[in-house]
Every structure is written in C-alpha cells, then in structure tokens.
Coordinates of C-alpha atoms and ligand atoms in Angstrom, one line a residue:
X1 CA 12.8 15.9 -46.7
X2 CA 9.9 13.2 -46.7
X3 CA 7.1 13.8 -44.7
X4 CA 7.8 10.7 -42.6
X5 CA 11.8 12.1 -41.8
X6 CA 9.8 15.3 -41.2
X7 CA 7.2 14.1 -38.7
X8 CA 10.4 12.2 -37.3
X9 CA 12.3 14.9 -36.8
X10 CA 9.6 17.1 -35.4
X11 CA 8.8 13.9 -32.6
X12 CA 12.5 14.0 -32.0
X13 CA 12.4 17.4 -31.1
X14 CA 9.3 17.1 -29.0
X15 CA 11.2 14.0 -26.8
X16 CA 14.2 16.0 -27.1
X17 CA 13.3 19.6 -25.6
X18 CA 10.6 17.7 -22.8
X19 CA 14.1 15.5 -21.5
X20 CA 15.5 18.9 -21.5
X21 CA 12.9 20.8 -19.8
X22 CA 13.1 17.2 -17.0
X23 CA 16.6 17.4 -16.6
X24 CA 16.5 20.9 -16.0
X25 CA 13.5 21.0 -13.9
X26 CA 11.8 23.7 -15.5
X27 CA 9.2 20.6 -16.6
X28 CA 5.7 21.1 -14.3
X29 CA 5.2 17.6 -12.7
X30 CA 1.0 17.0 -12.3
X31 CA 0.2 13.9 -9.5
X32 CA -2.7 12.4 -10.2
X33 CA -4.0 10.8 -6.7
X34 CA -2.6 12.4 -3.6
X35 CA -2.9 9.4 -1.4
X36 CA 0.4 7.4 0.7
X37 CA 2.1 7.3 -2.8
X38 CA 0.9 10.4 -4.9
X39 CA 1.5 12.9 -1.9
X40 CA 5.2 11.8 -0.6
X41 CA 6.0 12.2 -4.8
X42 CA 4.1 15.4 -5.0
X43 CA 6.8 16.7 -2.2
X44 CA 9.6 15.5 -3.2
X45 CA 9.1 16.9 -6.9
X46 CA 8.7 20.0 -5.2
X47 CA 11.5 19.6 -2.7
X48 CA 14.1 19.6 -5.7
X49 CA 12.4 22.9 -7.4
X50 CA 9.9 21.3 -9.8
X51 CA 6.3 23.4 -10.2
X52 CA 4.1 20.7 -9.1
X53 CA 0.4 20.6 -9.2
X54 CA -1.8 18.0 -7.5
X55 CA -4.8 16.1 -9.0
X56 CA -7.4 15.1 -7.0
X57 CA -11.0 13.9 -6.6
X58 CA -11.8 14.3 -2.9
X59 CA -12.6 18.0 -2.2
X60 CA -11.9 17.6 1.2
X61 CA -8.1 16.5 0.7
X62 CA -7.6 19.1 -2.2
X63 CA -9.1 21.9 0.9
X64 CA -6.7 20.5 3.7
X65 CA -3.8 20.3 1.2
X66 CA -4.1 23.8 -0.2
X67 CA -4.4 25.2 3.6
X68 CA -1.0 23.7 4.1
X69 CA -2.1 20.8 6.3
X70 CA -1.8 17.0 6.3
X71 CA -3.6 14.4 6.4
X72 CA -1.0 11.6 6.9
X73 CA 0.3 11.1 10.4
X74 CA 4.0 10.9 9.3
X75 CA 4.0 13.9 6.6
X76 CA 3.9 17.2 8.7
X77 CA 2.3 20.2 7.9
X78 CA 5.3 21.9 7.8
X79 CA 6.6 20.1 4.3
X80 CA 3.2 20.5 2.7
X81 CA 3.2 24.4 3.6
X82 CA 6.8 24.6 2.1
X83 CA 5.8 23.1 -0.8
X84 CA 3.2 25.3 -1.2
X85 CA 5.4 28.2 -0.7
X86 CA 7.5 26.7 -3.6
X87 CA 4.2 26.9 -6.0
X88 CA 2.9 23.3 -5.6
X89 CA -1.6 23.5 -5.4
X90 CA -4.2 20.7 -5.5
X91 CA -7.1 21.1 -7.8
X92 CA -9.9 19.1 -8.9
X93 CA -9.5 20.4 -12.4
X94 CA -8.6 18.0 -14.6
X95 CA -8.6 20.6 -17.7
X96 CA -5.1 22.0 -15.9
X97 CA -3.7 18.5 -16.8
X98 CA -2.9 20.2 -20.1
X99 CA -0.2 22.7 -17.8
X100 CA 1.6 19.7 -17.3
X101 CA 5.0 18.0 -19.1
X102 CA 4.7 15.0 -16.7
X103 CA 1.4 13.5 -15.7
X104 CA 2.1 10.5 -12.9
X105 CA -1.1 8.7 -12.0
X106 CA -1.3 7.0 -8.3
X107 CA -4.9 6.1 -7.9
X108 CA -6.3 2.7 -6.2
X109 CA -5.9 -0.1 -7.4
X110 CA -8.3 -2.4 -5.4
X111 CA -10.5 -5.8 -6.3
X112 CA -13.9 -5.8 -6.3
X113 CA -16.3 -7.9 -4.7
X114 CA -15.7 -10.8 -6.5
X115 CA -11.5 -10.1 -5.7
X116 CA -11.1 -9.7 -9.4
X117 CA -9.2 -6.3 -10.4
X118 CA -10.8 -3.2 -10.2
X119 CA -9.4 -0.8 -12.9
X120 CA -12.4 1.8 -12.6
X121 CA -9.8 4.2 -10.6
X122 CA -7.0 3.4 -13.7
X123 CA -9.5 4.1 -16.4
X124 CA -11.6 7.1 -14.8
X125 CA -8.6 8.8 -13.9
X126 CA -7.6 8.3 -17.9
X127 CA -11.0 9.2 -19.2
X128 CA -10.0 12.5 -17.1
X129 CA -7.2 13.5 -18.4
X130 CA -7.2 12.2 -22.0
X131 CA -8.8 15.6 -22.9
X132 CA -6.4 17.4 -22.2
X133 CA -3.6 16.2 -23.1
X134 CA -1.2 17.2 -25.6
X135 CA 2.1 17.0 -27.7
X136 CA 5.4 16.5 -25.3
X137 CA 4.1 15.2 -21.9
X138 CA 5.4 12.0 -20.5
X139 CA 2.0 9.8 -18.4
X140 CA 3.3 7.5 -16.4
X141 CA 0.9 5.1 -13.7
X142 CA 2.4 3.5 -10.9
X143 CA -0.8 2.3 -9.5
X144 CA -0.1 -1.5 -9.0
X145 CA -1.4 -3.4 -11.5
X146 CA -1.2 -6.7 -13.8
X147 CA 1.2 -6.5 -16.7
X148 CA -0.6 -5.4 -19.7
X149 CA -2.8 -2.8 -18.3
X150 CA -0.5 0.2 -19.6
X151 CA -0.3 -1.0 -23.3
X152 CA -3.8 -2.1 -22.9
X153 CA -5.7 0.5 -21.1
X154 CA -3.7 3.3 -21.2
X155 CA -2.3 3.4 -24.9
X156 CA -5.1 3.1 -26.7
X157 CA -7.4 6.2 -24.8
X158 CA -4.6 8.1 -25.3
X159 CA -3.9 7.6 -28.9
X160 CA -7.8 7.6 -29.6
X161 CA -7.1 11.7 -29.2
X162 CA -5.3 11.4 -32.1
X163 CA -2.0 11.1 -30.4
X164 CA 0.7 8.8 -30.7
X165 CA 2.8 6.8 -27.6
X166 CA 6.2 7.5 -28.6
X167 CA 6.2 10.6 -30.8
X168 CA 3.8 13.0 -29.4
X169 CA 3.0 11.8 -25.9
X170 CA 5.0 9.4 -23.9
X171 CA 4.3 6.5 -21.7
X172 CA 5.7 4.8 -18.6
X173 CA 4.7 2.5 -16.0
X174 CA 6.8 2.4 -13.2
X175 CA 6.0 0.9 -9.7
X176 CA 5.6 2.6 -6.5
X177 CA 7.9 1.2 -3.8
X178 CA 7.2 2.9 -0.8
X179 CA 7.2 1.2 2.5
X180 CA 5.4 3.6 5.6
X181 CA 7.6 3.8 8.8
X182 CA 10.7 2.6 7.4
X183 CA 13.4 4.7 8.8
X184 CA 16.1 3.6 6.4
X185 CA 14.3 4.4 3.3
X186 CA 12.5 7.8 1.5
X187 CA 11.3 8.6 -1.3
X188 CA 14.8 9.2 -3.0
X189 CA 16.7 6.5 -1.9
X190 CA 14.2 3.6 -3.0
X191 CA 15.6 2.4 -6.4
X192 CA 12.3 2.9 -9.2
X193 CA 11.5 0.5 -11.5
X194 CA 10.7 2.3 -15.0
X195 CA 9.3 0.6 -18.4
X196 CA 8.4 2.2 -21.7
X197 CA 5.9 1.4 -23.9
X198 CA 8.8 2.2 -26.7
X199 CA 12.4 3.0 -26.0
X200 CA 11.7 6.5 -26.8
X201 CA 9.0 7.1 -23.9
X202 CA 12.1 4.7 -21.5
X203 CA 14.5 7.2 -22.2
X204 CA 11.9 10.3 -21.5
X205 CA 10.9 8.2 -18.5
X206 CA 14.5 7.6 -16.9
X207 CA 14.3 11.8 -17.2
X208 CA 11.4 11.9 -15.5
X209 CA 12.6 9.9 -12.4
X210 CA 16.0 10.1 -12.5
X211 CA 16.1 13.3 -10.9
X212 CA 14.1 12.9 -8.0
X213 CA 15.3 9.0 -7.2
X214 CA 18.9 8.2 -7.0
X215 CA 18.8 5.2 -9.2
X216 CA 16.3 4.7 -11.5
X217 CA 16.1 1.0 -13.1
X218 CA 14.9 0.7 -16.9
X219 CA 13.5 -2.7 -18.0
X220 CA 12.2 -3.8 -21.5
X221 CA 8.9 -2.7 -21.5
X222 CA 5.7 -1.7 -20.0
X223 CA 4.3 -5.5 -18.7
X224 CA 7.9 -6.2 -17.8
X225 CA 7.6 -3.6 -14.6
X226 CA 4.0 -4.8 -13.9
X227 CA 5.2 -7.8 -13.6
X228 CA 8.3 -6.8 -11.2
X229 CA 5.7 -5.1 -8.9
X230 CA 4.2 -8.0 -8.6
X231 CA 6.8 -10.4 -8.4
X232 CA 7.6 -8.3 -5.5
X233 CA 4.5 -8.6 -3.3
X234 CA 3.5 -12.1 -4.2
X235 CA 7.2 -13.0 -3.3
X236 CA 6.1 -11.1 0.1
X237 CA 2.7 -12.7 0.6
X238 CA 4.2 -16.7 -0.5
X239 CA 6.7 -16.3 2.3
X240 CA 4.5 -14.9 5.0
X241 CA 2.2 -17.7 4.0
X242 CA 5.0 -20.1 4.9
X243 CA 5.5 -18.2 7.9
X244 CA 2.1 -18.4 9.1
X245 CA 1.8 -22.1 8.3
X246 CA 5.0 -22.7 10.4
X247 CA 3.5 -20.6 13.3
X248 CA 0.7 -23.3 13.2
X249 CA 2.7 -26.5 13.0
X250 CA 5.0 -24.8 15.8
X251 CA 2.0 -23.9 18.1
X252 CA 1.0 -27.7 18.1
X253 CA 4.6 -28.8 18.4
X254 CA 5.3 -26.8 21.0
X255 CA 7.9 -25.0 19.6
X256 CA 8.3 -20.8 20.0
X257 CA 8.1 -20.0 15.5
X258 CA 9.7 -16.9 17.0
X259 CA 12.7 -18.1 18.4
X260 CA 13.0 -20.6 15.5
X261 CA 13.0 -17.4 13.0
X262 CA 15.3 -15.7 14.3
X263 CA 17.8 -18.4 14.6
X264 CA 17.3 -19.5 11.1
X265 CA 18.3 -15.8 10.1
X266 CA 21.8 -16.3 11.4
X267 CA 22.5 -18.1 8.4
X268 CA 24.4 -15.2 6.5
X269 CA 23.0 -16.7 3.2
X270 CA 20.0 -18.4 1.4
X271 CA 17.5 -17.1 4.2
X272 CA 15.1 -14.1 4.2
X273 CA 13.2 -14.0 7.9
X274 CA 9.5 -12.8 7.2
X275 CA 7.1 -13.3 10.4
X276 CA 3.9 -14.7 11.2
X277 CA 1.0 -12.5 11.9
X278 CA -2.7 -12.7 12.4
X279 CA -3.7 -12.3 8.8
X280 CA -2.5 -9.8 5.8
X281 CA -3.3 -6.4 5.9
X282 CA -2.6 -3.4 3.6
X283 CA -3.5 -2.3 0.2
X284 CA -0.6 -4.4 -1.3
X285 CA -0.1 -7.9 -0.2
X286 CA -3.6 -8.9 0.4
X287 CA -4.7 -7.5 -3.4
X288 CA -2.3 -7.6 -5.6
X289 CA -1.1 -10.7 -6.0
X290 CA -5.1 -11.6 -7.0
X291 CA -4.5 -8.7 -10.1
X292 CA -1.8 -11.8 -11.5
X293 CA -3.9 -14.5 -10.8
X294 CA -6.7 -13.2 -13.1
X295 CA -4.5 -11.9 -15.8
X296 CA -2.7 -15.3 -15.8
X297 CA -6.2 -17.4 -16.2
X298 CA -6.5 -15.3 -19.8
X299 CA -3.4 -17.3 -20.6
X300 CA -4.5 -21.0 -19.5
X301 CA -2.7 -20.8 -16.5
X302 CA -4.0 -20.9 -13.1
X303 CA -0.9 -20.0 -10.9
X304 CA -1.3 -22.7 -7.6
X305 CA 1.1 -21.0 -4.8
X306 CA -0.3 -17.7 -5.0
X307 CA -3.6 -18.7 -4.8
X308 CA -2.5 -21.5 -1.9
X309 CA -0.4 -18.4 0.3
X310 CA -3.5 -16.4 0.3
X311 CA -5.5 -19.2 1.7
X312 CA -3.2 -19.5 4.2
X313 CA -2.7 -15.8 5.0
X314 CA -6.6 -15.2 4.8
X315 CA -7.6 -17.7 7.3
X316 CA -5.3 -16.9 9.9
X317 CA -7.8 -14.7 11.6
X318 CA -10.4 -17.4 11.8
X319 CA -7.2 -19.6 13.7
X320 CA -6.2 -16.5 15.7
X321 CA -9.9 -16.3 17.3
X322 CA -10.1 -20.3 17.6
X323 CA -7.0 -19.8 20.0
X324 CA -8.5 -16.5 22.1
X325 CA -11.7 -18.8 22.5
X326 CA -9.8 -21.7 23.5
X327 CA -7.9 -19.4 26.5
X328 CA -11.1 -18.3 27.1
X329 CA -12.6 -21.5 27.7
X330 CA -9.9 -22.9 29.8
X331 CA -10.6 -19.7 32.0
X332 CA -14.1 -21.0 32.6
X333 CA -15.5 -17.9 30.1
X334 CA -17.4 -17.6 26.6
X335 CA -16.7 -15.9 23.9
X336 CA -20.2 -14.4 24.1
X337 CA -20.3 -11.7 26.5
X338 CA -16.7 -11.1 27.0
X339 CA -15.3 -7.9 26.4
X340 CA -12.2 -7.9 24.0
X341 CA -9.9 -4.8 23.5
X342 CA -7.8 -5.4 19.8
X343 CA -4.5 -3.6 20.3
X344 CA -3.8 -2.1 16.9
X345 CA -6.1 -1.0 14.3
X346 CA -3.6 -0.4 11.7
X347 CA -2.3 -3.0 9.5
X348 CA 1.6 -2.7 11.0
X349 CA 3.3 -1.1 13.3
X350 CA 4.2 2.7 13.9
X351 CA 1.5 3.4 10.9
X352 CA -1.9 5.2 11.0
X353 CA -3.0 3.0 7.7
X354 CA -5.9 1.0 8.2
X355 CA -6.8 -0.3 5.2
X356 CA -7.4 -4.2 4.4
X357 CA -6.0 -4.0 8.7
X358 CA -6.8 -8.0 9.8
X359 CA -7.9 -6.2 13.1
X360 CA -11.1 -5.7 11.3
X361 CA -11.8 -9.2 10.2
X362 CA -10.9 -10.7 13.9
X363 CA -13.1 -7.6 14.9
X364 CA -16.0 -9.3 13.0
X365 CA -15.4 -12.5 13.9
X366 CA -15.5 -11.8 17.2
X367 CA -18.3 -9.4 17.0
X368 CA -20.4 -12.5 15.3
X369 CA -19.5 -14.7 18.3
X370 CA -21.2 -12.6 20.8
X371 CA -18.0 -10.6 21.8
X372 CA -17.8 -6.9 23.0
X373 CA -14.7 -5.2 21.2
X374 CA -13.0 -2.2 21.4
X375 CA -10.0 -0.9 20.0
X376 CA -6.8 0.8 21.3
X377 CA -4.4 2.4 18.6
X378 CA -2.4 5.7 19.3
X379 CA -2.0 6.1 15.5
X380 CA -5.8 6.1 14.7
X381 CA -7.9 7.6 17.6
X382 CA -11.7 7.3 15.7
X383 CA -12.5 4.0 13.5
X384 CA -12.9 5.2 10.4
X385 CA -15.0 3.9 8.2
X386 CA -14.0 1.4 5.8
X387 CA -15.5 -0.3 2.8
X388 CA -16.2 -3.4 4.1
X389 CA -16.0 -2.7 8.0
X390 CA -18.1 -0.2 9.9
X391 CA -17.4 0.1 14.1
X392 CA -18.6 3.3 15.7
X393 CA -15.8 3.2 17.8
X394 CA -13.1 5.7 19.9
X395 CA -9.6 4.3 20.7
X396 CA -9.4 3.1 24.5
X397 CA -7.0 4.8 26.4
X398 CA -4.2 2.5 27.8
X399 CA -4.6 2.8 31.3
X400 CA -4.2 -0.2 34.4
X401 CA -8.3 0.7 34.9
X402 CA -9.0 0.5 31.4
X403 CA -6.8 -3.0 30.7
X404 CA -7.9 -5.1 33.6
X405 CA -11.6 -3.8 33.0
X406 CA -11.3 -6.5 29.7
X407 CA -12.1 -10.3 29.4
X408 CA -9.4 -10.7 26.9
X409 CA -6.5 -8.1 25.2
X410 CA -5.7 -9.4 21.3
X411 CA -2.2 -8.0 20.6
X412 CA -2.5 -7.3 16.7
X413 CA -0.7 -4.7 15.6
X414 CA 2.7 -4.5 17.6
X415 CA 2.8 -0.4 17.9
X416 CA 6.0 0.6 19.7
X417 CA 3.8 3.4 21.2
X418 CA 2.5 1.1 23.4
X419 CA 3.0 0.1 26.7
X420 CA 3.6 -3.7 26.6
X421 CA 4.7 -3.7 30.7
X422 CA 2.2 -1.9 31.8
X423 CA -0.5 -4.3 29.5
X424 CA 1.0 -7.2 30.8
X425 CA 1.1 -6.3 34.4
X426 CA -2.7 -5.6 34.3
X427 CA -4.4 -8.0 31.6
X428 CA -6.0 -11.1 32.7
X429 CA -5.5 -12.3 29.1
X430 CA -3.2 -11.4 26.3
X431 CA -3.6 -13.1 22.9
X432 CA -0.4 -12.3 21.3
X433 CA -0.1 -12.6 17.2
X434 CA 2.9 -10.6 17.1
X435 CA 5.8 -12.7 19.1
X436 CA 6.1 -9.4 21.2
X437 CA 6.2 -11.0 24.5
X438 CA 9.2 -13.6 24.4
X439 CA 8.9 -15.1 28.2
X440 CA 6.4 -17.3 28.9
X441 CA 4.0 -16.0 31.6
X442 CA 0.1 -17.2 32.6
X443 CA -2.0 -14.5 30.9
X444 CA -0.2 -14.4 28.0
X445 CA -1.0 -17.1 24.9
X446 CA 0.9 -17.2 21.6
X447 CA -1.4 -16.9 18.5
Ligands
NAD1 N1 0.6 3.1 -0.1 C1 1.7 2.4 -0.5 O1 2.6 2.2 0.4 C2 1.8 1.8 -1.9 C3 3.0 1.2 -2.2 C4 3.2 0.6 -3.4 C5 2.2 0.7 -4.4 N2 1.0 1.3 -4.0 C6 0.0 1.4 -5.1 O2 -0.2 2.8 -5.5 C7 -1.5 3.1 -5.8 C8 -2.1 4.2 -5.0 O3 -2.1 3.8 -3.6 P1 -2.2 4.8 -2.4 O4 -1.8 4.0 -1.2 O5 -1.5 6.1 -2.7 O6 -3.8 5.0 -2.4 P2 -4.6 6.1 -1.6 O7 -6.0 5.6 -1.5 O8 -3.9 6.6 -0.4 O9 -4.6 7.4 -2.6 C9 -5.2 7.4 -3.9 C10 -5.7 8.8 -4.1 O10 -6.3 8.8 -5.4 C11 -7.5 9.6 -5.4 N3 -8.3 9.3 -6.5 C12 -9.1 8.2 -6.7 N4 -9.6 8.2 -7.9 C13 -9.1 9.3 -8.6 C14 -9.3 9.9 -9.9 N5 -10.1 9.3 -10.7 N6 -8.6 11.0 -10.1 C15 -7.8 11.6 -9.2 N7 -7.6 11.1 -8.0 C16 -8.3 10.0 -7.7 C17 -8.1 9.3 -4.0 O11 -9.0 10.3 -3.7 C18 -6.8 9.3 -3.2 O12 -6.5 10.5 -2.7 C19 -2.3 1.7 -5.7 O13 -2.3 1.1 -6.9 C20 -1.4 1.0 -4.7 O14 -1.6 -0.4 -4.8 C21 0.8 1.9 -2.8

C-alpha cells in the first residue's frame, strides 16, 4: 500500500465510522450560540436522542439554561428541562468542543457601524474552537453570511491546526431557516439547505442534518448555500420594498395598498403578496442583504436593487412620522409635547424579538421632535436595551384610561394580543402602519 492509498483509507474510515456514529445518533452534537437559532437546534438534537452540549459566551444564558429555564417567550421551560433530563448542558468551555463529532456554529452575524459585515462573532467563535478540535468532527456555521466566508474564514484556521477539510475534519455551511411564530413550520419540517466544502464533508453533512430535518437539500458547494440564504432574504427585502413604495403611491392616490394586495393575490399564479410596513425590522432582512452588497463590490459589481429596496425600506419610518405629524397638525396639535404610545416593540407580530424593531427608529424620531413616547407590547414588558437604542421604559397597560390619556397611538407591530376594539373605541388618534383597521373611521389614519 502507498502512503497516500494509506492516509486515504484511514480518512475514509474516519468519514465513514462519524456518518455512522450520525446516523445512529450515538454522535454528540455541540451548538455553538444558543440564541433564536442555536437553542430550537440544541432541542430538537436532543428531542431525537442525541447527547447535546451547548456553547455559549453569556454566563447568564448558560445559568438559566442549565436551571432548566428559558429565555425565549415561545420555548417553555418544560422542553429545556427535558432536554436536560436527556443529558443536554451549556458550558462556556470551549476546551469540551473536543467531546464533540458535530460542532454547529450559530453566532451573530450583524454589520457594523459602517453597515459593512461584521464577522468578529464568525471568527472569535473559530479562534475558540480551533484548539480543540480533532480528527472525525463535522463544523458546520449557519450564521448568515456572504458566500465565501466558509472556504475563506473557516478552512483555513481549521487546517492551520494541521488538519485537513475533507479527510480529518469536515465542513458545512448550511443556512438557518427559521421563521418565529409560524404555526405551520418547526424545526423539522423546514427543508435545510447544506453545502460542502468537498463532496466528502456534503455527504458527512447530509448525515448530520438528515436526521433531525425531514429533507435536507445538498447544493454544490460552500458559497453556493451562502448565496441561497441570501437570495432568500434580499428576494424578501426587494419585494417589501416594492410593497412599501406602492403603499406610498397608493396613500396619495387615494387608493387602500391593502385592499389592492389582497386582490392581486387571487391570481393563483405569478404573484407572491408581501405587505407594507413602517420600516424593516429583524436580524435578517435589514442586514443581510448589505453582507452581498459588500462581497459583490470585491468583484466590480455594485448590485443597484438591493441597495435601491433598502433605501426604500429604511426611510419608511421617516414617511411614517411625516404622516402622524400631518394628523397631528390637522388636529390643531404639535408634534412637540404630545404624548405618543407605539403599539409593538417587537419587530412582527406574536414575537418577543426586538432586535433591528423599526419601533425604535420612529421612537427616535419622534423623541428628536419633541414627542413623549411610550410603548405597549404584551410580548416584551421592559425595553431592553439595545445597541443602538436606549429607552428606560415599562410596557403601558392597555386600558380605556391609559389609551385616551395619549395625543396619538402608532400601530406598529400588529400583535394579535391586543385589543384593536377597545384601542379604537378610546384613541383620539390611531396611526396605523399595519392595514389592521380595514373601515375607515375619523381617528384612524393609514400610514
Ligand atoms: N433568529 C432567526 O430567526 C434567524 C433565522 C435565520 C438565520 N439567522 C442567523 O443565525 C445567526 C444567529 O442568529 P440568532 O438569531 O440565533 O442570534 P442570537 O443573538 O439570538 O444568538 C446568538 C448567540 O450566540 C452567542 N455568541 C456570541 N458570540 C459567541 C461566541 N464567540 N461563542 C459562542 N457563542 C457566542 C450569543 O451569546 C447568543 O446567545 C445569525 O447569523 C442570524 O443572521 C437567524
């Protein structure tokens, strides 16, 4: 035997018995970032009988987790205690990554001030493990990112431990899907998207997630899912720009964009309704489309529509606040001085996710102007403190006292939770960005 058939042999082996140990769920799974992605994965893993362990850099989530409670509204305590009862801990020790066959790496993925890509999370959380890694594990990231970044970032801090993608370790990038408060999709039923940095690391890949998601997608390579991922939410964020700009052109026409939505979605083919809002929020349409833009500029090109939608998309709070002054006016009151209650502090509905929430940027806006706001959201009773945004501020309690005690209510974040008769019966304004109130009546104005 040559040594290369011999070192070929031995990798085959290594690929060979970690499928195995997938298939038959013997493999430990480690997540890496137990956020809105890394945590529902972490329970599901452990739902079907893998030992998972959880990674993790906030103390304070690793403590809650381990004492069997949650920490998102819509995960109860109950699934994170029986998946503790099934083995599954959170540690801040990153030396344990070693204990793992899969590592899968959910971190941020945010831009920085200058709304270029910020990888710090990506290549910390590499620097981290990279130690401690060893022959016959499978990494894979799902954090959202431009295509590239695997092969780029990942491969070669791996290989620098003198191991190689493909024979001793193997590597993955496959995109998160999940979509908060969706009743008709989990975990398991969302279809995963899963590229290999060689077809070796696909195949140990489609092991990984083929038996915790009912249909696991491969594609070509690495870039090729980064690019799906993306072509995903900027396909999101060009049509809600088109939606917003028709909410616009509607408003001055005259014309409900609501009722024009939904009748254009009778067509049974060739249209996708997406709605107008009053701005993007989220930690995936608002940034990620800005990780393709950049990558794309290394490559002479400077992509127009994406840059064009988020335009659109970012100054619809700005056209949101010009409308709630205009009603204000024609009530003979100022901006300055009037007291505003935002209904909804998360970014959509039925969620307690506020981050990149538009709430916070009409919030500012109006706070600039002279406004006093407060906030009502049954999801998120104490304004948290956000990166950019910083309101030392309790939920209001939706009352008649409390609702006709405001200038001005701004409807933006359409909660079933709350009580849209009783809101309407007692406001002397409602600025409504959400189409939730389809009769025209005097104290309520479309925005
Ligand atoms: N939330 C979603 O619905 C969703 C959907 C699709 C894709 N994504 C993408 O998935 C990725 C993660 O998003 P998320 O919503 O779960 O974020 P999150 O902020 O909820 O969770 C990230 C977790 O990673 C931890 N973390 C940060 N740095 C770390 C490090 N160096 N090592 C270990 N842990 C670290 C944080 O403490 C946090 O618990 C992002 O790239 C996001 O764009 C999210």
């Amino acid at each position: 035997m040559t040594p290369e058939s011999s070192t070929l042999n031995t990798s085959v082996a290594g690929k060979d018995a970690l499928v195995r140990k997938l298939t038959d769920r013997t493999a430990v799974i480690g997540i890496i970032g137990l956020g809105y992605v890394g945590l529902p994965l972490t329970l599901r893993y452990s739902d079907i009988g893998y030992k998972v362990v959880g990674f993790d850099i906030d103390d304070r989530k690793i403590a809650r987790l381990n004492a069997g409670e949650s920490y998102i509204e819509r995960i109860g305590a109950e699934t994170i205690q029986r998946a503790r009862g099934k083995g599954f801990e959170a540690t801040a020790d990153f030396s344990r990554c070693s204990e793992a066959d899969a590592l899968i790496i959910c971190v941020p993925t945010p831009l920085n001030k200058y709304r270029e890509p910020d990888l710090s999370f990506v290549i910390s959380t590499t620097e981290a493990i990279a130690p401690h890694l060893r022959k016959g594990q499978v990494v894979s990231l799902e954090s959202t990112t431009y295509p590239g970044t695997t092969d780029e970032e990942l491969a070669p801090r791996i290989e620098e431990r003198g191991l190689k993608i493909g024979t001793d370790v193997f590597l993955v990038f496959s995109p998160e899907r999940e979509d908060p408060s969706n009743p008709d999709y989990e975990t398991k039923t969302i279809p995963k998207v899963c590229g290999g940095s060689t077809s070796a690391c696909l195949e140990v890949g489609v092991a990984l997630y083929s038996q915790a998601i009912q249909k696991v997608v491969p594609v070509s390579s690495t870039k090729t899912a980064e690019m799906t991922k993306l072509l995903e939410n900027i396909h999101r964020s060009v049509n809600i720009g088109l939606a917003n700009e028709m909410k616009i052109i509607c408003d001055k026409m005259g014309i409900d964009v609501y009722e024009v939505i939904r009748a254009a979605a009778t067509k049974p083919f060739g249209f996708v309704p997406y709605y107008p809002g009053p701005g993007l929020g989220g930690h995936c349409i608002p940034i990620d489309p800005f990780y393709l833009t950049w990558k794309a500029r290394e490559y002479g090109v400077h992509p127009r529509f994406i840059e064009l939608a988020g335009e659109v998309n970012s100054s619809m709070p700005k056209w949101v606040v010009e409308k709630l002054a205009d009603a204000l006016n024609e009530r003979a009151k100022a901006v300055r001085g009037s007291r505003v209650l935002l209904l909804g502090l998360a970014y959509k509905k039925n969620v307690d996710d506020p981050r990149e929430s538009p709430t916070f940027e009409l919030m500012e806006i109006l706070r600039e102007k002279g406004a006093l706001v407060e906030y009502s959201d049954p999801h998120i009773p104490v304004c948290p403190r956000m990166r950019k945004h910083d309101f030392d501020l309790k939920s209001v309690e939706i009352t008649p006292e409390n609702i006709a005690g405001f200038d001005c209510v701004l409807l933006s974040t359409n909660h079933d939770a709350f009580d849209y008769d009783l809101i309407a019966k007692h406001a002397k304004l409602i600025i409504d960005t959400r189409g939730v109130y389809t009769r025209p009546a005097p104290n309520v104005v479309r925005a």
